[in-house]
Short mmCIF file of C-alpha atoms in Angstrom, two decimals:
data_model
loop_
_atom_site.label_atom_id
_atom_site.label_comp_id
_atom_site.label_asym_id
_atom_site.label_seq_id
_atom_site.Cartn_x
_atom_site.Cartn_y
_atom_site.Cartn_z
CA UNK A 14 3.67 -26.33 -21.89
CA UNK A 15 4.51 -24.74 -18.58
CA UNK A 16 2.69 -25.52 -15.41
CA UNK A 17 -0.39 -23.53 -14.53
CA UNK A 18 1.29 -21.55 -11.79
CA UNK A 19 4.95 -20.75 -11.25
CA UNK A 20 6.73 -21.74 -8.05
CA UNK A 21 6.65 -18.13 -6.86
CA UNK A 22 2.91 -17.88 -7.48
CA UNK A 23 2.31 -21.15 -5.66
CA UNK A 24 4.35 -19.87 -2.74
CA UNK A 25 2.19 -16.74 -2.66
CA UNK A 26 -1.02 -18.79 -2.74
CA UNK A 27 0.10 -21.07 0.08
CA UNK A 28 1.17 -18.07 2.14
CA UNK A 29 -2.22 -16.45 1.56
CA UNK A 30 -4.05 -19.57 2.73
CA UNK A 31 -1.83 -19.79 5.83
CA UNK A 32 -2.50 -16.15 6.64
CA UNK A 33 -6.25 -16.55 6.17
CA UNK A 34 -6.33 -19.73 8.28
CA UNK A 35 -4.34 -18.19 11.14
CA UNK A 36 -6.46 -15.04 11.07
CA UNK A 37 -9.72 -16.99 11.10
CA UNK A 38 -8.65 -19.25 13.98
CA UNK A 39 -7.48 -16.31 16.08
CA UNK A 40 -10.65 -14.38 15.34
CA UNK A 41 -12.82 -17.31 16.47
CA UNK A 42 -11.12 -17.02 19.86
CA UNK A 43 -10.95 -13.21 20.02
CA UNK A 44 -14.20 -12.37 18.25
CA UNK A 45 -16.58 -14.74 20.05
CA UNK A 46 -16.34 -13.11 23.52
CA UNK A 47 -16.73 -9.66 21.93
CA UNK A 48 -19.78 -10.83 19.98
CA UNK A 49 -21.24 -12.47 23.09
CA UNK A 50 -20.75 -9.33 25.18
CA UNK A 51 -22.22 -7.13 22.45
CA UNK A 52 -25.25 -9.39 22.12
CA UNK A 53 -26.02 -9.49 25.85
CA UNK A 54 -24.87 -6.20 27.36
CA UNK A 55 -27.02 -3.22 28.23
CA UNK A 56 -23.93 -1.15 29.00
CA UNK A 57 -23.64 2.34 27.59
CA UNK A 58 -20.36 1.15 26.08
CA UNK A 59 -22.24 -1.14 23.69
CA UNK A 60 -22.60 1.50 20.95
CA UNK A 61 -18.97 2.74 21.07
CA UNK A 62 -17.56 -0.79 21.12
CA UNK A 63 -19.86 -1.83 18.26
CA UNK A 64 -18.71 1.20 16.29
CA UNK A 65 -15.02 0.40 16.86
CA UNK A 66 -15.57 -3.20 15.75
CA UNK A 67 -17.25 -1.95 12.55
CA UNK A 68 -14.53 0.63 11.77
CA UNK A 69 -12.50 -1.60 9.39
CA UNK A 70 -15.60 -1.82 7.17
CA UNK A 71 -15.41 1.87 6.34
CA UNK A 72 -11.78 2.85 6.97
CA UNK A 73 -9.49 2.93 3.95
CA UNK A 74 -6.86 0.18 4.32
CA UNK A 75 -4.25 2.92 3.97
CA UNK A 76 -5.40 4.44 7.28
CA UNK A 77 -5.18 1.10 9.06
CA UNK A 78 -1.85 0.32 7.36
CA UNK A 79 -0.38 3.70 8.26
CA UNK A 80 -1.37 3.45 11.94
CA UNK A 81 -0.11 -0.13 12.11
CA UNK A 82 3.22 0.77 10.55
CA UNK A 83 3.77 3.61 12.99
CA UNK A 84 2.43 1.91 16.12
CA UNK A 85 4.25 -1.38 15.48
CA UNK A 86 7.49 0.47 14.69
CA UNK A 87 10.31 0.92 17.22
CA UNK A 88 8.87 4.22 18.46
CA UNK A 89 5.24 3.05 18.60
CA UNK A 90 3.47 1.57 21.64
CA UNK A 91 2.95 -1.86 20.06
CA UNK A 92 6.55 -1.92 18.84
CA UNK A 93 7.75 -1.03 22.32
CA UNK A 94 5.67 -3.86 23.78
CA UNK A 95 6.77 -6.51 21.28
CA UNK A 96 10.39 -5.48 21.69
CA UNK A 97 10.30 -5.60 25.48
CA UNK A 98 8.70 -9.05 25.23
CA UNK A 99 11.66 -10.10 23.08
CA UNK A 100 9.49 -10.63 19.99
CA UNK A 101 11.21 -7.97 17.91
CA UNK A 102 9.28 -5.76 15.52
CA UNK A 103 6.14 -6.95 13.74
CA UNK A 104 6.20 -5.15 10.36
CA UNK A 105 7.62 -7.27 7.52
CA UNK A 106 6.82 -10.49 9.40
CA UNK A 107 4.11 -13.11 8.93
CA UNK A 108 2.74 -12.47 12.42
CA UNK A 109 2.68 -8.74 11.72
CA UNK A 110 0.37 -9.51 8.80
CA UNK A 111 -1.74 -11.71 11.07
CA UNK A 112 -2.16 -8.83 13.54
CA UNK A 113 -3.15 -6.50 10.69
CA UNK A 114 -5.57 -9.07 9.24
CA UNK A 115 -7.20 -9.77 12.59
CA UNK A 116 -8.01 -6.07 12.94
CA UNK A 117 -9.00 -5.73 9.30
CA UNK A 118 -11.37 -8.74 9.36
CA UNK A 119 -12.73 -8.21 12.89
CA UNK A 120 -16.25 -7.10 11.84
CA UNK A 121 -16.57 -10.04 9.46
CA UNK A 122 -16.23 -12.36 12.44
CA UNK A 123 -17.98 -10.40 15.18
CA UNK A 124 -21.10 -9.21 13.37
CA UNK A 125 -22.47 -12.55 12.06
CA UNK A 126 -21.72 -14.24 15.39
CA UNK A 127 -23.32 -11.38 17.32
CA UNK A 128 -26.43 -11.62 15.12
CA UNK A 129 -26.61 -15.36 15.74
CA UNK A 130 -26.32 -14.87 19.50
CA UNK A 131 -29.01 -12.20 19.46
CA UNK A 132 -31.32 -14.46 17.45
CA UNK A 133 -31.27 -17.06 20.23
CA UNK A 134 -33.10 -14.69 22.57
CA UNK A 135 -33.27 -14.96 26.34
CA UNK A 136 -35.66 -17.89 26.62
CA UNK A 137 -33.47 -20.94 25.92
CA UNK A 138 -30.81 -19.53 28.22
CA UNK A 139 -33.33 -18.81 30.99
CA UNK A 140 -34.74 -22.31 30.60
CA UNK A 141 -31.24 -23.74 30.93
CA UNK A 142 -30.67 -21.55 33.98
CA UNK A 143 -33.74 -22.95 35.72
CA UNK A 144 -32.22 -26.38 35.13
CA UNK A 145 -29.23 -25.11 37.09
CA UNK A 146 -26.86 -24.81 34.16
CA UNK A 147 -23.95 -22.51 35.05
CA UNK A 148 -23.34 -19.47 32.80
CA UNK A 149 -20.39 -21.24 31.18
CA UNK A 150 -22.48 -24.36 30.75
CA UNK A 151 -25.28 -22.35 29.16
CA UNK A 152 -22.86 -20.76 26.75
CA UNK A 153 -21.24 -23.99 25.59
CA UNK A 154 -24.25 -26.32 25.58
CA UNK A 155 -27.01 -23.92 24.52
CA UNK A 156 -25.73 -20.73 22.92
CA UNK A 157 -22.88 -22.23 20.87
CA UNK A 158 -24.83 -25.06 19.21
CA UNK A 159 -27.78 -22.78 18.46
CA UNK A 160 -25.58 -20.19 16.78
CA UNK A 161 -23.44 -22.62 14.82
CA UNK A 162 -24.69 -21.35 11.43
CA UNK A 163 -23.55 -17.85 12.42
CA UNK A 164 -20.10 -19.21 13.20
CA UNK A 165 -19.88 -20.97 9.83
CA UNK A 166 -20.87 -17.78 8.01
CA UNK A 167 -18.43 -15.73 10.06
CA UNK A 168 -15.59 -18.18 9.49
CA UNK A 169 -16.10 -18.30 5.74
CA UNK A 170 -16.44 -14.53 5.43
CA UNK A 171 -13.35 -13.90 7.57
CA UNK A 172 -11.26 -16.39 5.63
CA UNK A 173 -12.36 -15.04 2.25
CA UNK A 174 -11.96 -11.41 3.32
CA UNK A 175 -8.41 -12.08 4.49
CA UNK A 176 -7.58 -13.75 1.18
CA UNK A 177 -8.88 -10.58 -0.49
CA UNK A 178 -6.78 -8.27 1.67
CA UNK A 179 -4.35 -6.00 -0.17
CA UNK A 180 -3.83 -2.47 1.10
CA UNK A 181 -2.82 -3.26 4.66
CA UNK A 182 -0.42 -6.00 3.52
CA UNK A 183 1.11 -3.68 0.96
CA UNK A 184 1.80 -1.08 3.62
CA UNK A 185 3.25 -3.26 6.39
CA UNK A 186 4.47 -6.31 4.47
CA UNK A 187 7.61 -5.22 2.65
CA UNK A 188 6.96 -7.70 -0.18
CA UNK A 189 9.13 -10.58 1.12
CA UNK A 190 8.70 -13.83 -0.83
CA UNK A 191 7.27 -16.61 1.34
CA UNK A 192 6.84 -14.28 4.32
CA UNK A 193 4.64 -11.35 3.35
CA UNK A 194 4.19 -11.53 -0.43
CA UNK A 195 0.60 -12.80 -0.55
CA UNK A 196 -1.30 -13.54 -3.76
CA UNK A 197 -2.92 -10.10 -4.07
CA UNK A 198 0.47 -8.36 -3.77
CA UNK A 199 2.01 -10.84 -6.21
CA UNK A 200 -0.71 -9.94 -8.75
CA UNK A 201 -0.06 -6.23 -8.21
CA UNK A 202 3.65 -6.86 -8.81
CA UNK A 203 2.94 -8.77 -12.02
CA UNK A 204 0.66 -6.02 -13.30
CA UNK A 205 3.12 -3.24 -12.46
CA UNK A 206 5.89 -5.12 -14.24
CA UNK A 207 3.59 -5.62 -17.26
CA UNK A 208 3.66 -9.41 -16.80
CA UNK A 209 0.01 -9.63 -17.75
CA UNK A 210 0.13 -13.37 -18.50
CA UNK A 211 1.24 -14.17 -14.95
CA UNK A 212 -1.20 -11.64 -13.54
CA UNK A 213 -4.08 -13.22 -15.48
CA UNK A 214 -3.34 -16.72 -14.24
CA UNK A 215 -3.17 -15.75 -10.58
CA UNK A 216 -6.07 -13.32 -10.81
CA UNK A 217 -8.27 -15.99 -12.38
CA UNK A 218 -7.44 -18.39 -9.57
CA UNK A 219 -8.47 -15.80 -6.97
CA UNK A 220 -11.63 -14.95 -8.90
CA UNK A 221 -12.73 -18.57 -9.11
CA UNK A 222 -11.83 -19.15 -5.47
CA UNK A 223 -13.79 -16.13 -4.25
CA UNK A 224 -16.81 -17.06 -6.35
CA UNK A 225 -16.83 -20.64 -5.07
CA UNK A 226 -16.57 -19.48 -1.47
CA UNK A 227 -19.48 -17.09 -1.85
CA UNK A 228 -21.46 -19.68 -3.80
CA UNK A 229 -20.98 -22.15 -0.97
CA UNK A 230 -22.03 -19.50 1.51
CA UNK A 231 -25.22 -18.58 -0.35
CA UNK A 232 -26.14 -22.12 -1.36
CA UNK A 233 -25.68 -23.36 2.19
CA UNK A 234 -28.66 -22.06 4.13
CA UNK A 235 -29.43 -23.69 7.44
CA UNK A 236 -33.08 -22.61 7.30
CA UNK A 237 -33.49 -24.60 4.10
CA UNK A 238 -32.87 -27.71 6.13
CA UNK A 239 -36.02 -27.04 8.15
CA UNK A 240 -39.06 -28.56 6.56
CA UNK B 19 -44.12 21.53 -2.59
CA UNK B 20 -41.68 23.94 -0.98
CA UNK B 21 -38.96 21.35 -0.44
CA UNK B 22 -38.93 20.44 -4.13
CA UNK B 23 -38.84 24.09 -5.07
CA UNK B 24 -35.88 24.59 -2.75
CA UNK B 25 -34.18 21.58 -4.25
CA UNK B 26 -34.63 22.99 -7.76
CA UNK B 27 -33.24 26.33 -6.63
CA UNK B 28 -30.18 24.68 -5.06
CA UNK B 29 -29.63 22.60 -8.18
CA UNK B 30 -29.76 25.63 -10.45
CA UNK B 31 -27.33 27.57 -8.22
CA UNK B 32 -24.92 24.64 -8.29
CA UNK B 33 -25.27 24.37 -12.07
CA UNK B 34 -24.64 28.10 -12.46
CA UNK B 35 -21.53 27.87 -10.29
CA UNK B 36 -20.13 24.95 -12.31
CA UNK B 37 -20.84 26.83 -15.53
CA UNK B 38 -19.20 29.97 -14.18
CA UNK B 39 -16.00 28.21 -13.14
CA UNK B 40 -15.90 26.54 -16.54
CA UNK B 41 -16.24 29.91 -18.27
CA UNK B 42 -13.61 31.43 -16.02
CA UNK B 43 -11.17 28.66 -16.89
CA UNK B 44 -11.90 29.09 -20.59
CA UNK B 45 -11.52 32.86 -20.22
CA UNK B 46 -7.93 32.60 -19.07
CA UNK B 47 -6.90 31.59 -22.56
CA UNK B 48 -3.13 31.71 -22.12
CA UNK B 49 -3.11 29.54 -18.97
CA UNK B 50 -3.00 25.81 -19.50
CA UNK B 51 -2.68 22.80 -17.29
CA UNK B 52 -0.01 20.13 -17.47
CA UNK B 53 -0.72 16.71 -16.02
CA UNK B 54 2.58 15.02 -15.38
CA UNK B 55 3.93 11.70 -14.10
CA UNK B 56 6.97 11.94 -11.85
CA UNK B 57 9.26 9.21 -10.49
CA UNK B 58 8.87 8.98 -6.72
CA UNK B 59 12.49 9.96 -5.95
CA UNK B 60 11.87 13.34 -7.59
CA UNK B 61 8.70 14.14 -5.61
CA UNK B 62 10.21 16.69 -3.22
CA UNK B 63 12.19 18.68 -5.82
CA UNK B 64 9.26 18.56 -8.24
CA UNK B 65 6.89 20.03 -5.67
CA UNK B 66 9.37 22.86 -5.09
CA UNK B 67 9.76 23.34 -8.84
CA UNK B 68 6.00 23.39 -9.43
CA UNK B 69 5.54 26.10 -6.79
CA UNK B 70 8.10 28.30 -8.52
CA UNK B 71 6.88 27.46 -12.01
CA UNK B 72 3.28 28.30 -11.13
CA UNK B 73 4.42 31.55 -9.50
CA UNK B 74 6.47 32.51 -12.56
CA UNK B 75 3.88 31.59 -15.22
CA UNK B 76 0.08 31.43 -15.63
CA UNK B 77 0.18 27.69 -16.08
CA UNK B 78 -0.71 25.06 -13.54
CA UNK B 79 0.69 21.58 -13.03
CA UNK B 80 -0.89 18.46 -11.59
CA UNK B 81 1.66 15.82 -10.68
CA UNK B 82 1.27 12.10 -9.93
CA UNK B 83 4.10 10.25 -8.23
CA UNK B 84 5.02 6.57 -8.40
CA UNK B 85 7.75 4.13 -9.30
CA UNK B 86 9.01 4.53 -12.87
CA UNK B 87 7.88 1.00 -13.72
CA UNK B 88 4.36 1.64 -12.47
CA UNK B 89 4.09 4.96 -14.31
CA UNK B 90 5.36 3.31 -17.48
CA UNK B 91 2.68 0.62 -17.21
CA UNK B 92 0.01 3.26 -16.62
CA UNK B 93 1.12 5.34 -19.61
CA UNK B 94 1.10 2.25 -21.83
CA UNK B 95 -2.49 1.72 -20.74
CA UNK B 96 -3.66 5.18 -21.61
CA UNK B 97 -3.00 7.28 -18.51
CA UNK B 98 -3.61 10.94 -19.39
CA UNK B 99 -0.11 12.27 -18.64
CA UNK B 100 1.54 14.89 -20.79
CA UNK B 101 5.03 14.42 -19.39
CA UNK B 102 7.03 11.61 -17.81
CA UNK B 103 9.92 12.44 -15.51
CA UNK B 104 11.41 8.97 -15.10
CA UNK B 105 14.16 7.66 -12.84
CA UNK B 106 15.91 5.93 -15.74
CA UNK B 107 16.60 6.32 -19.45
CA UNK B 108 15.22 2.98 -20.49
CA UNK B 109 11.49 3.59 -20.07
CA UNK B 110 11.34 7.04 -21.68
CA UNK B 111 13.30 5.60 -24.62
CA UNK B 112 10.87 2.68 -24.85
CA UNK B 113 7.89 5.04 -24.84
CA UNK B 114 9.49 7.09 -27.57
CA UNK B 115 10.05 3.95 -29.68
CA UNK B 116 6.53 2.75 -29.02
CA UNK B 117 5.15 5.98 -30.42
CA UNK B 118 3.74 7.18 -27.10
CA UNK B 119 6.21 10.06 -26.73
CA UNK B 120 7.03 13.09 -28.82
CA UNK B 121 10.26 12.22 -30.71
CA UNK B 122 13.30 14.33 -29.94
CA UNK B 123 12.03 15.77 -26.66
CA UNK B 124 13.87 13.33 -24.39
CA UNK B 125 16.62 14.78 -22.21
CA UNK B 126 18.41 14.02 -18.93
CA UNK B 127 17.08 16.35 -16.25
CA UNK B 128 19.02 14.93 -13.32
CA UNK B 129 21.50 12.24 -12.30
CA UNK B 130 20.40 10.56 -9.10
CA UNK B 131 22.45 9.67 -6.05
CA UNK B 132 21.88 6.61 -3.92
CA UNK B 133 22.33 6.88 -0.16
CA UNK B 134 22.43 4.28 2.58
CA UNK B 135 20.31 5.95 5.22
CA UNK B 136 19.02 5.40 8.74
CA UNK B 137 16.52 7.52 10.65
CA UNK B 138 18.77 7.30 13.71
CA UNK B 139 21.79 9.57 13.98
CA UNK B 140 25.13 7.82 14.35
CA UNK B 141 24.00 4.44 12.97
CA UNK B 142 25.70 4.76 9.61
CA UNK B 143 29.34 5.71 9.36
CA UNK B 144 31.24 3.60 6.82
CA UNK B 145 28.32 2.26 4.80
CA UNK B 146 30.34 -0.29 2.84
CA UNK B 147 31.63 -1.82 6.06
CA UNK B 148 28.10 -1.85 7.51
CA UNK B 149 26.69 -3.61 4.44
CA UNK B 150 29.51 -6.16 4.54
CA UNK B 151 29.00 -6.80 8.26
CA UNK B 152 25.22 -7.05 7.77
CA UNK B 153 24.82 -5.80 11.31
CA UNK B 154 21.09 -5.03 11.10
CA UNK B 155 17.76 -6.84 11.02
CA UNK B 156 16.19 -5.33 7.93
CA UNK B 157 17.49 -3.41 4.95
CA UNK B 158 14.89 -1.62 2.84
CA UNK B 159 15.34 -1.26 -0.92
CA UNK B 160 12.97 -0.30 -3.70
CA UNK B 161 11.56 -3.12 -5.83
CA UNK B 162 14.29 -3.53 -8.50
CA UNK B 163 11.76 -4.65 -11.10
CA UNK B 164 9.86 -1.37 -10.88
CA UNK B 165 12.22 1.23 -9.49
CA UNK B 166 15.59 2.21 -11.01
CA UNK B 167 16.88 3.11 -7.54
CA UNK B 168 16.08 -0.46 -6.53
CA UNK B 169 18.04 -1.72 -9.51
CA UNK B 170 20.99 0.45 -8.51
CA UNK B 171 20.68 -0.88 -4.95
CA UNK B 172 20.97 -4.47 -6.17
CA UNK B 173 23.98 -3.51 -8.34
CA UNK B 174 25.60 -1.91 -5.30
CA UNK B 175 25.15 -5.00 -3.13
CA UNK B 176 26.47 -7.09 -6.01
CA UNK B 177 29.54 -4.91 -6.38
CA UNK B 178 30.24 -5.20 -2.65
CA UNK B 179 29.74 -8.98 -2.85
CA UNK B 180 27.03 -8.96 -0.19
CA UNK B 181 23.90 -9.62 -2.25
CA UNK B 182 23.41 -13.26 -1.25
CA UNK B 183 24.22 -12.54 2.39
CA UNK B 184 21.75 -9.67 2.62
CA UNK B 185 18.94 -11.36 0.66
CA UNK B 186 17.12 -12.66 3.80
CA UNK B 187 17.18 -9.19 5.35
CA UNK B 188 15.70 -7.29 2.44
CA UNK B 189 12.30 -5.65 2.54
CA UNK B 190 11.01 -4.06 -0.62
CA UNK B 191 9.06 -0.85 -1.10
CA UNK B 192 6.94 -0.66 -4.22
CA UNK B 193 8.59 2.67 -4.94
CA UNK B 194 11.50 4.58 -3.44
CA UNK B 195 8.89 6.60 -1.50
CA UNK B 196 7.62 3.53 0.34
CA UNK B 197 11.22 2.41 0.89
CA UNK B 198 11.94 5.74 2.56
CA UNK B 199 8.79 5.35 4.68
CA UNK B 200 9.96 1.93 5.94
CA UNK B 201 13.24 3.48 7.08
CA UNK B 202 11.78 6.77 8.35
CA UNK B 203 9.35 4.92 10.68
CA UNK B 204 12.30 2.90 12.01
CA UNK B 205 10.79 -0.41 10.94
CA UNK B 206 13.88 -1.03 8.83
CA UNK B 207 17.12 0.07 10.52
CA UNK B 208 18.60 1.13 7.22
CA UNK B 209 17.67 1.46 3.59
CA UNK B 210 19.01 2.45 0.19
CA UNK B 211 17.05 5.55 -0.79
CA UNK B 212 17.47 8.60 -2.99
CA UNK B 213 19.65 11.38 -1.61
CA UNK B 214 16.91 13.85 -2.54
CA UNK B 215 14.61 12.24 0.02
CA UNK B 216 16.91 12.98 2.94
CA UNK B 217 18.14 16.39 1.76
CA UNK B 218 16.50 19.62 2.77
CA UNK B 219 17.96 22.95 1.69
CA UNK B 220 21.19 21.40 0.54
CA UNK B 221 21.94 19.32 3.63
CA UNK B 222 20.99 16.01 5.17
CA UNK B 223 17.90 16.66 7.27
CA UNK B 224 18.04 13.96 9.95
CA UNK B 225 19.36 10.54 10.79
CA UNK B 226 22.65 9.33 9.38
CA UNK B 227 23.68 8.37 5.89
CA UNK B 228 26.43 7.24 3.58
CA UNK B 229 26.47 8.36 -0.03
CA UNK B 230 26.99 5.29 -2.20
CA UNK B 231 30.04 5.85 -4.43
CA UNK B 232 29.00 6.21 -8.07
CA UNK B 233 31.31 3.42 -9.22
CA UNK B 234 29.29 0.77 -7.33
CA UNK B 235 26.32 1.01 -9.70
CA UNK B 236 25.36 2.24 -13.15
CA UNK B 237 24.74 5.99 -13.05
CA UNK B 238 21.08 6.78 -12.36
CA UNK B 239 20.48 9.03 -15.32
CA UNK B 240 16.92 10.31 -15.18
CA UNK B 241 15.25 11.23 -18.45
CA UNK B 242 12.17 13.32 -19.15
CA UNK B 243 9.94 12.94 -22.18
CA UNK B 244 6.94 14.80 -23.55
CA UNK B 245 4.21 12.24 -24.10
CA UNK B 246 1.76 12.12 -26.95
CA UNK B 247 -0.99 13.54 -24.73
CA UNK B 248 1.17 16.57 -23.94
CA UNK B 249 1.85 17.48 -27.55
CA UNK B 250 0.93 21.12 -28.27
CA UNK B 251 0.05 21.75 -24.62
CA UNK B 252 1.37 25.21 -23.74
CA UNK B 253 1.87 24.32 -20.07
CA UNK B 254 3.81 21.18 -20.94
CA UNK B 255 6.14 23.00 -23.31
CA UNK B 256 6.70 25.83 -20.85
CA UNK B 257 7.44 23.35 -18.05
CA UNK B 258 9.97 21.54 -20.22
CA UNK B 259 11.80 24.77 -21.03
CA UNK B 260 11.67 25.68 -17.34
CA UNK B 261 13.26 22.36 -16.32
CA UNK B 262 16.18 23.05 -18.69
CA UNK B 263 16.72 26.54 -17.28
CA UNK B 264 19.39 27.52 -14.76
CA UNK B 265 16.81 28.39 -12.10
CA UNK B 266 15.39 24.85 -12.08
CA UNK B 267 18.82 23.26 -12.31
CA UNK B 268 19.89 25.06 -9.16
CA UNK B 269 16.88 23.70 -7.28
CA UNK B 270 17.54 20.18 -8.55
CA UNK B 271 21.20 20.42 -7.50
CA UNK B 272 20.14 21.55 -4.02
CA UNK B 273 18.28 18.25 -3.59
CA UNK B 274 21.48 16.30 -4.08
CA UNK B 275 21.28 15.47 -7.78
CA UNK B 276 24.16 15.85 -10.16
CA UNK B 277 23.66 17.41 -13.57
CA UNK B 278 25.10 16.51 -16.95
#
């Protein structure tokens, strides 16, 4: 009886979890200010910025992957920047995948957090302001705690969505074991090579994982806690 | 209600149009359509061949491109292709044995050439020396499990004794087309691709390359096979005859393939 997953499959799973964790952490830092600005601004740039944030929801991953491959290449603007910073080129590297995933999962972080910020309304913040709380103070002691459920939702969705990423990784990853060969690409490889047994095992793991994540998300409702 | 009436009118016009195109297609009795699966390395020559074939006959051809391994898996799972133009002999032979091909139709339509290629001019002179020196960050090859050109690439590195040394620098395209794309965008400095991908009108189009000597890998003999779904399809049979003709062979040669 062989083990449930082969060493190569395990490597792909661990890589996937690392990618999803890095993406989620970075998006907490990058996405929160964007969500905050979107929830508070009256600028005429609100609609365009909101639309750009939502783009990955509707764009085919092949479009994103194609632009990333070209722009991060030696003749692209991002490639020029990373090279002049001494970082080399991003395609075919773990951090290249992180950059792609951050863009790809951006709306999954920004939108739930933005909704949570908007739900707070002006009142608690104005009340805090009359108590002489600085803007930064108001954000960290009032807005953040009140929108915590939004952050949990956003974090879970971002993590799960990154685990489910395939097209972008396929286009900029180069299928390197332990570096860019994530679980979804490994499954694709198994299927293409007619290794259906291996494909089934790994696919089932992802299916169960995704279901459990969504189950946790739907079962966990903060409003249920209120009597 | 006028809007509903207009909707009905639009719907009936659309239905009439669909019916008319269907009748028109049925009316052209002699013209048939061939749906074919083509190995990615042969995409450019096949597109040129299809243009000529469609100009010379009434038939039309719809081609899908992918790695030979992927196409094989799709055909085994019922993909509606009438012809497979593979990049090896193994998979067409397997399909024939498995009863998915028409027996006796298999033939070698081209012998492929592997080239070490870079999008930059002047990068590649003596390719063997370059591979031995490993003087690059990334080398793109096609996935050897799916693409015969990838298999030939691994054999080449093996023959030069550089496989283990180059292993950490390899990036893999899922087909030779993606491998070419990695090199063409400059993300990999060099790659082992099909000569046909860098040839235009009988000469190397851009960048720099080194044709891998044929004795470094098994010859890439590419076989075609009529599949079960293409049996008795006039377009498929005509296309097969066309591929064997001198006109097609000249085109194939122009893309850097050798012929038997």
